[in-house]
Coordinates of C-alpha atoms in Angstrom, one line a residue:
X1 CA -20.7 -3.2 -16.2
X2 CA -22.1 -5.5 -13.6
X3 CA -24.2 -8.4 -15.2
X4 CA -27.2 -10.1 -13.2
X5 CA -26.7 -12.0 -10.4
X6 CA -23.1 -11.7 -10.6
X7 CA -21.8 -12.7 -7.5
X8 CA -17.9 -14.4 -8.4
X9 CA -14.9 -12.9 -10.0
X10 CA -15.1 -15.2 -13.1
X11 CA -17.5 -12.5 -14.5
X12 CA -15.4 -10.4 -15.4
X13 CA -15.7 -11.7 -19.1
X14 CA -19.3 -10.7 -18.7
X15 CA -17.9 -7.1 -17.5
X16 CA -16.9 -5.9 -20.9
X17 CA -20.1 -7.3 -23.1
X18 CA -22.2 -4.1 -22.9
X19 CA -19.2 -2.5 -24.5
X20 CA -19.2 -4.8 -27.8
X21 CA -20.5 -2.6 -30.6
X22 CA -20.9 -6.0 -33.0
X23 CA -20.9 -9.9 -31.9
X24 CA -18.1 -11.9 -34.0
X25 CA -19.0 -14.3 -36.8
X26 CA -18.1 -17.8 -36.2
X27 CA -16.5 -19.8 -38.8
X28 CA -18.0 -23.7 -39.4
X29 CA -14.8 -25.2 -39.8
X30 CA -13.6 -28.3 -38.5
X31 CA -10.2 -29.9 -38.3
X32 CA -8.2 -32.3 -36.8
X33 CA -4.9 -31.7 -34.4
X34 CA -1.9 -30.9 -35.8
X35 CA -0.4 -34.2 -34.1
X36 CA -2.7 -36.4 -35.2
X37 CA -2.0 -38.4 -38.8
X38 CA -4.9 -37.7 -41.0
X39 CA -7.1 -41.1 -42.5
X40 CA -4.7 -42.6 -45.3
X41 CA -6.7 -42.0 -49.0
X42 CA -8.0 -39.1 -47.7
X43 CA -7.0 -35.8 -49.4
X44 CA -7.4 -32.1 -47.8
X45 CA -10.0 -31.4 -50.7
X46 CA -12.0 -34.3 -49.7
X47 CA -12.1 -33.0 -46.4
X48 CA -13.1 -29.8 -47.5
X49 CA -15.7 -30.8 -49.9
X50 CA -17.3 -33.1 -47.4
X51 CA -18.3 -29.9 -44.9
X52 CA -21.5 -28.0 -45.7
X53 CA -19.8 -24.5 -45.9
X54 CA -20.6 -21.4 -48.3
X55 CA -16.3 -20.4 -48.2
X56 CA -14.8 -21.2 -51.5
X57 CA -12.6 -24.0 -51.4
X58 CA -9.5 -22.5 -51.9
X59 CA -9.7 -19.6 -49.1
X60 CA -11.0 -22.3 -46.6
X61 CA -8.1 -24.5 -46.6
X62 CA -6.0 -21.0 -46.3
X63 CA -7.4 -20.5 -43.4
X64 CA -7.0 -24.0 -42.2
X65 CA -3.1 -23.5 -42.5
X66 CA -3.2 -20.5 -40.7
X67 CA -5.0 -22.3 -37.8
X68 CA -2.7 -25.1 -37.6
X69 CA -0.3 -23.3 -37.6
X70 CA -1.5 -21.4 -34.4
X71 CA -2.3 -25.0 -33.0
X72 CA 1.4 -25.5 -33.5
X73 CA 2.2 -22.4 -32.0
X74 CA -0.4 -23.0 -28.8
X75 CA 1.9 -26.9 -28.7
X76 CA 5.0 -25.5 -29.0
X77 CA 4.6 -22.8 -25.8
X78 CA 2.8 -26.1 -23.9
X79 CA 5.6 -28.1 -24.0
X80 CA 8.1 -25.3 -23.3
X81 CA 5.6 -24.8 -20.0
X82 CA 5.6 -28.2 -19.3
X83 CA 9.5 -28.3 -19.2
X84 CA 9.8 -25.4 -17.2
X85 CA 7.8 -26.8 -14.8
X86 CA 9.7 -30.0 -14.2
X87 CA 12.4 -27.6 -13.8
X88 CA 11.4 -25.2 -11.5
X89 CA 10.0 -28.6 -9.7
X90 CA 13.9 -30.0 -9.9
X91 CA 14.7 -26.8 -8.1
X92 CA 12.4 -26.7 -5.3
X93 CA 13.8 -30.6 -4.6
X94 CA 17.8 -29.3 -4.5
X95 CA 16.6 -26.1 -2.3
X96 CA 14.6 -28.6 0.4
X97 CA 17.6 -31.0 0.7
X98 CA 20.0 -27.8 0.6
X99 CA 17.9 -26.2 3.3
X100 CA 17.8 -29.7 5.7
X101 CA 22.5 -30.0 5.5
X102 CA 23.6 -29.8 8.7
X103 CA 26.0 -27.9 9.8
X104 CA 29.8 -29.4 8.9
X105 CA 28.5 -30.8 5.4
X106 CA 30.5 -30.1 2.0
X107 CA 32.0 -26.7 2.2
X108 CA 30.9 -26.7 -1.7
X109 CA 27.4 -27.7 -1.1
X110 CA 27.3 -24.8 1.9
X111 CA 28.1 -22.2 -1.3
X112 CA 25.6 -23.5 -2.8
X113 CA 23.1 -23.8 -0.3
X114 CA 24.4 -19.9 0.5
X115 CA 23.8 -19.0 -3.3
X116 CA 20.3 -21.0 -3.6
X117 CA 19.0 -19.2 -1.0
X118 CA 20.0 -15.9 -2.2
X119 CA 19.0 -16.6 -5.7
X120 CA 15.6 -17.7 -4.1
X121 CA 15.5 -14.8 -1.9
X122 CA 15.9 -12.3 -4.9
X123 CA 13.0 -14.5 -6.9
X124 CA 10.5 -14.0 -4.1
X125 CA 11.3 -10.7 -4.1
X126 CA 10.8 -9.9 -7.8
X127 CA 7.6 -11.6 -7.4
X128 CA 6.4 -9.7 -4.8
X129 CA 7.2 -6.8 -6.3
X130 CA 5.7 -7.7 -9.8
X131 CA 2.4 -8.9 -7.4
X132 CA 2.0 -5.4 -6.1
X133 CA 2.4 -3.9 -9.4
X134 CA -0.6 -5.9 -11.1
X135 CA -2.6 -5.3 -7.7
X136 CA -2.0 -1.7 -7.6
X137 CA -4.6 0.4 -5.5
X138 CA -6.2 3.3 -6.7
X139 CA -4.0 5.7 -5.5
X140 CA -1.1 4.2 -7.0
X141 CA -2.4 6.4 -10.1
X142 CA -1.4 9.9 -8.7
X143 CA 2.4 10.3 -8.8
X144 CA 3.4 11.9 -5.5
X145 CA 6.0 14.8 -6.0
X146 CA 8.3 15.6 -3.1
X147 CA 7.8 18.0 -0.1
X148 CA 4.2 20.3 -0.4
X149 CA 4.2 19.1 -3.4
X150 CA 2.4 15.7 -2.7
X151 CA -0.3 15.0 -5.2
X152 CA -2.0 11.9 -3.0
X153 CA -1.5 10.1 -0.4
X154 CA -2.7 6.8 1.2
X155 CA -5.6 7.7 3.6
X156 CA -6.9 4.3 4.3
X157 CA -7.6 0.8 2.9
X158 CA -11.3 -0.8 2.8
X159 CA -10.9 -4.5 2.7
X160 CA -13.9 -6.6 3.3
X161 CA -15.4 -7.7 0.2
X162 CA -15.7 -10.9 -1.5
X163 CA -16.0 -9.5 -4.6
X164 CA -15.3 -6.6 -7.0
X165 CA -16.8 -3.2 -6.1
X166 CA -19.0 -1.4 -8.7
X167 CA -19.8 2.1 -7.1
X168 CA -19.0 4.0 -3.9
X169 CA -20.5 6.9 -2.2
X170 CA -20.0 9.3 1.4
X171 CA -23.3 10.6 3.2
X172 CA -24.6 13.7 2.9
X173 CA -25.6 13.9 7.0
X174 CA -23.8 13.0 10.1
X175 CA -22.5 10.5 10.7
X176 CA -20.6 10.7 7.7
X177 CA -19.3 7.3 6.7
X178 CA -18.4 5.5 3.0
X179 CA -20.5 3.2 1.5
X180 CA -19.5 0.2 -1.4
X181 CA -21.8 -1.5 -3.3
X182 CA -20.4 -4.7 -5.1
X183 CA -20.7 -7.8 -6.8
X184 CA -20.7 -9.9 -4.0
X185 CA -24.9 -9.1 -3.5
X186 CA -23.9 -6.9 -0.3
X187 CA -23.0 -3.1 0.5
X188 CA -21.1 -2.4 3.4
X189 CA -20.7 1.0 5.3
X190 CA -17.3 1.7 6.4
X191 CA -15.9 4.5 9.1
X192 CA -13.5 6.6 6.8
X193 CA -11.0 7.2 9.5
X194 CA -10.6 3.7 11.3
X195 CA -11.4 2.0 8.0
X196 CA -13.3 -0.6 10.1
X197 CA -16.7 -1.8 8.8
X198 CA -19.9 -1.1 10.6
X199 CA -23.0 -2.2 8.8
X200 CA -23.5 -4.4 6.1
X201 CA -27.1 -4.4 3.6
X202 CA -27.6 -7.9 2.3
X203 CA -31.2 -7.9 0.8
X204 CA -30.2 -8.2 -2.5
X205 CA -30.4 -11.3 -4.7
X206 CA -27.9 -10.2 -7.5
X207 CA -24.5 -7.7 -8.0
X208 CA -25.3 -4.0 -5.6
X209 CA -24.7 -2.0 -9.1
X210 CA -24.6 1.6 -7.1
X211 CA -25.2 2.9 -4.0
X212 CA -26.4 6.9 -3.1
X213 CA -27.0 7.9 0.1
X214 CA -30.2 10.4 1.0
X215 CA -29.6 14.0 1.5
X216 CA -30.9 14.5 4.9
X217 CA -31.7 11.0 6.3
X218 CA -29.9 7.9 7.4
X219 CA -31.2 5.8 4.1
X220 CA -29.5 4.4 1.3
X221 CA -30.4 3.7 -1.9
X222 CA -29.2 1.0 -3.8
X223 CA -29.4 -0.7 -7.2
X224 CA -29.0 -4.3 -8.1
X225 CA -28.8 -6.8 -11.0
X226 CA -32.1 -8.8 -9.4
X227 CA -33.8 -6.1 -11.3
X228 CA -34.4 -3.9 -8.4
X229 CA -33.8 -0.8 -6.1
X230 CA -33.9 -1.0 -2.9
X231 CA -34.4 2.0 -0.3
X232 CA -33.4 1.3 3.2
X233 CA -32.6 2.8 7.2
X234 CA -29.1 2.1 8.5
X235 CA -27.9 3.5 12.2
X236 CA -24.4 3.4 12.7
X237 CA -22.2 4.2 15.7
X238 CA -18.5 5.7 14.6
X239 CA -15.8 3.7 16.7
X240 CA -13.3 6.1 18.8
X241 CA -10.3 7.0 17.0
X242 CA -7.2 5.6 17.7
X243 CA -3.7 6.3 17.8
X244 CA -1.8 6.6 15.4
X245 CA 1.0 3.1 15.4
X246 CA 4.4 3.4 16.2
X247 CA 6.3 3.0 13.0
X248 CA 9.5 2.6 15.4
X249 CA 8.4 -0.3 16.8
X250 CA 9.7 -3.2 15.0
X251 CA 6.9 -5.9 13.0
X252 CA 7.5 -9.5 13.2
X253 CA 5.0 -9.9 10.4
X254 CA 6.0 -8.9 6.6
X255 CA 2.3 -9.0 5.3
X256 CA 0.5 -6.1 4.0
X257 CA -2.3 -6.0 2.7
X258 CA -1.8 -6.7 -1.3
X259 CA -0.2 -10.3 0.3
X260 CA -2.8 -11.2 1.8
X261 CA -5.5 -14.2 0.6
X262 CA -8.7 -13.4 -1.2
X263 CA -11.4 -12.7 1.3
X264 CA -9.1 -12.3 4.7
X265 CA -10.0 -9.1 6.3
X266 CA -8.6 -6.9 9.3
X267 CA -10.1 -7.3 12.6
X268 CA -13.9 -7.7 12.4
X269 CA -14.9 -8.4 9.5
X270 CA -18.2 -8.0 7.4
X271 CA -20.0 -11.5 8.8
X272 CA -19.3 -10.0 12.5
X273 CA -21.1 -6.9 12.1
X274 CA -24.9 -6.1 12.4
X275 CA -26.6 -6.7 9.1
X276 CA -29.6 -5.6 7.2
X277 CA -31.5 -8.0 5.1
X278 CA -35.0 -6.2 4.9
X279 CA -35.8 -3.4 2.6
X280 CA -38.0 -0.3 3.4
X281 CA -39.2 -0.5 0.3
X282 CA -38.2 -2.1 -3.5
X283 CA -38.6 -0.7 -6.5
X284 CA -39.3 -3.5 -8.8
X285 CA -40.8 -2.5 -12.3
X286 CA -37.6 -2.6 -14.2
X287 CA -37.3 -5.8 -16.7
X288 CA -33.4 -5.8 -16.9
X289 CA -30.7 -5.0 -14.8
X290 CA -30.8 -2.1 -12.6
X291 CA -27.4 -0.4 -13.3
X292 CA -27.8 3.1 -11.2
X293 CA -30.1 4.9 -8.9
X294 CA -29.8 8.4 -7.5
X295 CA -32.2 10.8 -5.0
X296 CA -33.7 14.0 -6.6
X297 CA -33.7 17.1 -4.8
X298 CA -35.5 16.7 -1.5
X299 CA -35.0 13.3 -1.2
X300 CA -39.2 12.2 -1.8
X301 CA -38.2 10.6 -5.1
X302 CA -36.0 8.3 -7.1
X303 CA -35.0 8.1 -10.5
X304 CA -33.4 4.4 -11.4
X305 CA -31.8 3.3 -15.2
X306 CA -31.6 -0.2 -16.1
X307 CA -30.4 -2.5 -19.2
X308 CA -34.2 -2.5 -20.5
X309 CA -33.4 1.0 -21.6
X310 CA -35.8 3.3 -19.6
X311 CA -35.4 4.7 -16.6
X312 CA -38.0 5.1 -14.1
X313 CA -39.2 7.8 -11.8
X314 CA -40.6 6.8 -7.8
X315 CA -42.1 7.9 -5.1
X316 CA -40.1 7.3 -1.6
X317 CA -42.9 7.3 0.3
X318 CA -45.6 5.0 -1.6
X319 CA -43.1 3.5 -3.9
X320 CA -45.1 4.1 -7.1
X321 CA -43.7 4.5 -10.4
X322 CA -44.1 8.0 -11.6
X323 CA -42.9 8.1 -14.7
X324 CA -40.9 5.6 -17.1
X325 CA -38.5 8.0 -19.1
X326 CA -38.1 5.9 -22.4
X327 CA -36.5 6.6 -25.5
X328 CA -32.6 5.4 -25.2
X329 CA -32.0 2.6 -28.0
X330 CA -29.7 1.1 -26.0
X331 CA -29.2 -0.2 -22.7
X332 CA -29.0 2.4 -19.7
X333 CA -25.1 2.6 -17.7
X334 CA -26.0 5.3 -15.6
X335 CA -28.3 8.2 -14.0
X336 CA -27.4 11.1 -12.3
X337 CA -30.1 13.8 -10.7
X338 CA -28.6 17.7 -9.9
X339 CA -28.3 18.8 -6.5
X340 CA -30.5 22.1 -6.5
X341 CA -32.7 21.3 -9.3
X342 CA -35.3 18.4 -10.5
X343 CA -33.4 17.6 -13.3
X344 CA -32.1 13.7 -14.2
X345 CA -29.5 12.8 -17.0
X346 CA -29.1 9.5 -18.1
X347 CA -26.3 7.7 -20.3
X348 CA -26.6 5.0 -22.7
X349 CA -24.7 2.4 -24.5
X350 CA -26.5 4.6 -27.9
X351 CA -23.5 7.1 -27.7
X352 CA -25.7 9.2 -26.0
X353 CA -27.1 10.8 -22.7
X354 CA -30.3 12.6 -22.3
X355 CA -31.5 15.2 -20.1
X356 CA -34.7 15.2 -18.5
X357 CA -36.5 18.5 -16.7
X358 CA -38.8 18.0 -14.1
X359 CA -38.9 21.6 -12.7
X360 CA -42.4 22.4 -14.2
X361 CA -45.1 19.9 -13.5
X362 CA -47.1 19.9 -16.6
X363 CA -44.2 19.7 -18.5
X364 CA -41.5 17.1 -19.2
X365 CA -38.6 18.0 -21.4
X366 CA -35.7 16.4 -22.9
X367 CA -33.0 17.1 -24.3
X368 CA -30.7 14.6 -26.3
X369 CA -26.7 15.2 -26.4
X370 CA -25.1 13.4 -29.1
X371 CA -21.0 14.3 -29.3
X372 CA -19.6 10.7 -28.2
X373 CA -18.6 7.8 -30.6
X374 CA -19.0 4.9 -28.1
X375 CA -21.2 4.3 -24.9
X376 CA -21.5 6.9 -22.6
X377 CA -20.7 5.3 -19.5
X378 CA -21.7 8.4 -17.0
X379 CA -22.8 12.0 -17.3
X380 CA -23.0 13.5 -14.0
X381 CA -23.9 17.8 -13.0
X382 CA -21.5 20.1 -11.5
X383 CA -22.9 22.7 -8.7
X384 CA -23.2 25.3 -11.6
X385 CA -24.9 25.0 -15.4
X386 CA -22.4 22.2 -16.2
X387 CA -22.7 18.7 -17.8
X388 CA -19.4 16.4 -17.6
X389 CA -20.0 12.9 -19.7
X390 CA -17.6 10.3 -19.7
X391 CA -17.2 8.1 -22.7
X392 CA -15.7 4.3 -24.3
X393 CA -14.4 6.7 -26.7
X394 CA -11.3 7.8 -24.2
X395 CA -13.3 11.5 -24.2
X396 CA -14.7 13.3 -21.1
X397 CA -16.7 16.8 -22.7
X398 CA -17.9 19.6 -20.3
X399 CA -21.2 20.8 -21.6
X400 CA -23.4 24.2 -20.5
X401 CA -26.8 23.7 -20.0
X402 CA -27.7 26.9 -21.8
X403 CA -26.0 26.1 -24.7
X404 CA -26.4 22.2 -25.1
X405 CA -25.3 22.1 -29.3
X406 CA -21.7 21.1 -28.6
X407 CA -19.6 21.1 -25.2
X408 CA -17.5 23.9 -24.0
X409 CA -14.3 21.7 -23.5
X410 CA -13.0 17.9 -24.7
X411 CA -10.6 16.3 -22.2
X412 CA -9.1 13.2 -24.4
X413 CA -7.3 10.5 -22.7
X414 CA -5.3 7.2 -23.2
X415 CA -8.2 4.6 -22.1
X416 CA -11.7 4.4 -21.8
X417 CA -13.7 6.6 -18.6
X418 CA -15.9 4.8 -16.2
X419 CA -18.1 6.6 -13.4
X420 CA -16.8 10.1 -12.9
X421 CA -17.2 12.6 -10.0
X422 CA -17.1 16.1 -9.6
X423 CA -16.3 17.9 -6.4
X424 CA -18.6 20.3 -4.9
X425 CA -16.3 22.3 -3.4
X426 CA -13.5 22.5 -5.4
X427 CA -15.1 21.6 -9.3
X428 CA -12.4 18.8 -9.9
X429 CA -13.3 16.4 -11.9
X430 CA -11.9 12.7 -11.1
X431 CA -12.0 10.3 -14.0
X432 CA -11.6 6.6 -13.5
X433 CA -10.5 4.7 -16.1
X434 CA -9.8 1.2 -17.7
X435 CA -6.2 1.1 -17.1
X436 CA -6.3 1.4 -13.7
X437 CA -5.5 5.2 -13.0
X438 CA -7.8 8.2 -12.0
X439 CA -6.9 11.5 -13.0
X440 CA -7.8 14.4 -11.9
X441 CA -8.8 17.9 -14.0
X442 CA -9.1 21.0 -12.3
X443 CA -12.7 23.2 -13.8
X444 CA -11.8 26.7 -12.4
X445 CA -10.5 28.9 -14.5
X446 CA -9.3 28.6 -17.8
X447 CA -10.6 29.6 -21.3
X448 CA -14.1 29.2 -22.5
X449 CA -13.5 29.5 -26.3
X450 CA -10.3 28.7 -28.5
X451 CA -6.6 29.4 -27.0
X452 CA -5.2 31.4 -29.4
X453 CA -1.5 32.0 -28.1
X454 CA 0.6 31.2 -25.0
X455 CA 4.0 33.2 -23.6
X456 CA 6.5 32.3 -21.4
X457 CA 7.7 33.9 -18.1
X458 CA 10.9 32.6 -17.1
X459 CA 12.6 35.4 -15.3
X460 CA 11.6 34.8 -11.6
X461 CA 12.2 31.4 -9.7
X462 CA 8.9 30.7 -10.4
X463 CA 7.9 29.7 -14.4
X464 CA 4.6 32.1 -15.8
X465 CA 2.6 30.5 -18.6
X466 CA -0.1 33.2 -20.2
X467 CA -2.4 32.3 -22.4
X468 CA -5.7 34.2 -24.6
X469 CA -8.4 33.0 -26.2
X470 CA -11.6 34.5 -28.1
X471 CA -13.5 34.2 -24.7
X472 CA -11.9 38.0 -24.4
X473 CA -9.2 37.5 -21.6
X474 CA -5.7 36.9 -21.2
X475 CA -4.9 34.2 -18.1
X476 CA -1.4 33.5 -16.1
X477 CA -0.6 30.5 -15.1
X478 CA 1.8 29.4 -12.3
X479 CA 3.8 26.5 -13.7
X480 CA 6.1 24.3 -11.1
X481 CA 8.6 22.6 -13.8
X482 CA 10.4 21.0 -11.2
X483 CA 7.6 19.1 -9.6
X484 CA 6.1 18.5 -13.4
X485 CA 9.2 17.0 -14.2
X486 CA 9.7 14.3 -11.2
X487 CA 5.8 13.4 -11.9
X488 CA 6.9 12.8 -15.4

């Protein structure tokens, strides 16, 4: 999760903390290097002994062989690093004097300038390859399958900020455009089908944690590790589309964009485009980290969650705090509000998320859903009765609203979930995760109590999967093996 005022990529150590269930205990022992000769008359023991430490004697100096011997480890893969250096160094110099013989030279130093180069040429390769690999985009997750088949596709890249992106979100009215929030103390709005950038917010002092957009207005709402929210106008002017290229044409420039530097952009880039540095109004009664911040119905209030562990209710117009909704035990890692109804959920490094009803003013109840083992990182609504939280705990759990004593269905998966989305439209669930792939679940259909037996269908081109369950129905499921099998 984003940490305050972190505005450079070497927080990423910071990024994981909220996660730790338990700080480490540090050891008080000191030593000297492995390569150094100890004081002559002095014994181990004496060493020992002369250390104010409550570790018997005899387990202290076990554990002082164990760590020299990783010191000798840690020397050992130093020098080999060193050597390889001066190698690959050696190398480089043989290549350059190779790559300056003119032509008519040694017909045995043109092999080998001939097999340098080729060697070298494979070696770039393989470590451009391997580059692109550990830089994967998003959508190198879904698997595409061939034909009609295709599970995803590129659309369009979004390169522009100078730092890692926390949250994204599309607008709800015309024009509709993407917006990023990130560490780098800015959110940008981007045109989805140019991919240029046409407004950036910069009134933040710390990380842009989330960004939401309002339902019926041109205002954004964002949330920020300077302890604030901010609410503001943005006007933005779609640029014409344009052609697609001609991929016939041939490219004198190998470069895409994984190869480029850090920070280099396409055409204009974020510091050419209008700005906003001045808020409509900040919400500012939060004593931590504001981690998320979302629009109830209607768009005249707020709900924000923060690392102090409440999450507080605004007015739009007046900014006023409203109501503080308290009673996490740990911190906040997001808030979500439903799109019909006044009703706000909230999830918490406690294992837990909470539900909060606004929809009668006298009365404000909650609800507390406890079926995680780590932080819940996000519980969002779907357009019907329906919870979806996503967990540390590698678990994503559907819940119903009527029925709020355990969920409806468990989705367990290989790494821990991060912000998840539901569409509107088509109820699929996208779950972001630590390793680097999304996944996607499909909500329609399917069985709302136990499976109890499946059969198989294999007489037609097409494979049939039935299933039943205690929900009181039998289901048939089209199954492509083919395309399941290439995705595999």
């Amino acid at each position: 999760m984003p940490v305050e005022g972190g505005s450079s990529s070497g927080s990423a150590s910071a990024v994981r903390h909220p996660k730790q269930k338990r700080k480490a205990h540090s050891l008080s022992i000191r030593r000297t290097n492995s390569t150094e000769e100890r004081t002559p008359g002095i014994t181990r023991g004496d060493m020992l002994e002369g250390q104010d430490s409550k570790l018997p004697l005899a387990l202290r100096s076990n554990l002082l062989d164990l760590f020299g011997q990783i010191e000798r480890e840690f020397e050992n893969l130093y020098i080999e690093n060193l050597e390889l250096r001066r190698e690959i160094d050696s190398l480089n110099e043989r290549l350059t004097a190779d790559g300056q013989m003119i032509e008519g030279g040694d017909p045995t130093k043109g092999a080998l300038k001939t097999k340098a180069s080729h060697s070298t040429s494979q070696l770039s390769q393989k470590l451009k390859t391997t580059y692109k690999a550990s830089t994967s985009k998003i959508v190198s997750s879904f698997k595409a399958t061939t034909g009609s088949r295709a599970l995803c596709q590129l659309l369009k890249e979004y390169v522009g900020h100078r730092d890692g992106i926390w949250d994204l979100g599309v607008t709800r009215t015309q024009p509709v455009v993407l917006g990023t929030a990130s560490a780098d103390h800015s959110a940008l709005l981007w045109s989805i089908e140019t991919g240029k950038c046409l407004l950036k917010y910069a009134g933040h002092a710390g990380s842009v944690n989330s960004i939401k957009f309002h339902p019926t207005e041109q205002m954004a709402l964002t949330a920020s590790g300077d302890q604030t929210a901010h609410i503001w106008r943005y006007m933005v002017q779609l640029p014409a589309p344009q052609p697609p290229p001609d991929i016939s044409a041939p490219c004198d420039e190998d470069q895409d964009s994984s190869d480029r530097e850090e920070g280099e952009v396409d055409g204009e880039g974020p510091s050419e485009v209008p700005t906003v540095r001045v808020a409509t109004a900040t919400l500012k009664s939060h004593q931590g980290v504001v981690i998320a911040a979302d629009w109830l119905v209607g768009g005249r209030q707020v709900v924000t969650a923060s690392w102090d562990r409440a999450a507080n209710l605004y007015e739009v117009e007046t900014s006023e705090l409203v109501h503080a909704l308290t009673g996490h035990d740990q911190e906040l890692t997001h808030c979500c509000t439903h799109p019909t109804q006044r009703l706000v959920v909230t999830s918490s490094r406690d294992t837990t998320f909470r539900l909060w009803d606004f929809r009668d003013p006298s009365i404000h109840s909650v609800n507390v859903f406890q079926g995680h083992t780590d932080t819940v990182t996000s519980a969002v609504f779907t357009v019907g009765d329906n919870v979806v939280s996503g967990s540390d705990d590698r678990t994503v759990k559907v819940w119903d609203l009527k029925n709020m004593r355990s969920p409806i269905a468990t989705i367990r998966t290989d790494s821990a979930v991060n912000r998840i989305s539901v569409s509107a439209n088509q109820r699929i669930i996208a779950l972001p995760h630590d390793n680097r792939q999304v996944r996607l679940f499909d909500m329609n259909g399917g069985h709302r109590r136990m499976v109890c037996c499946t059969a198989w269908n294999e007489e037609n081109q097409s494979c049939n999967l039935f299933t039943c369950g205690f929900d009181r129905q039998a289901i048939g499921w089209n199954i492509n093996i083919p395309a399941l099998l290439q995705e595999k």
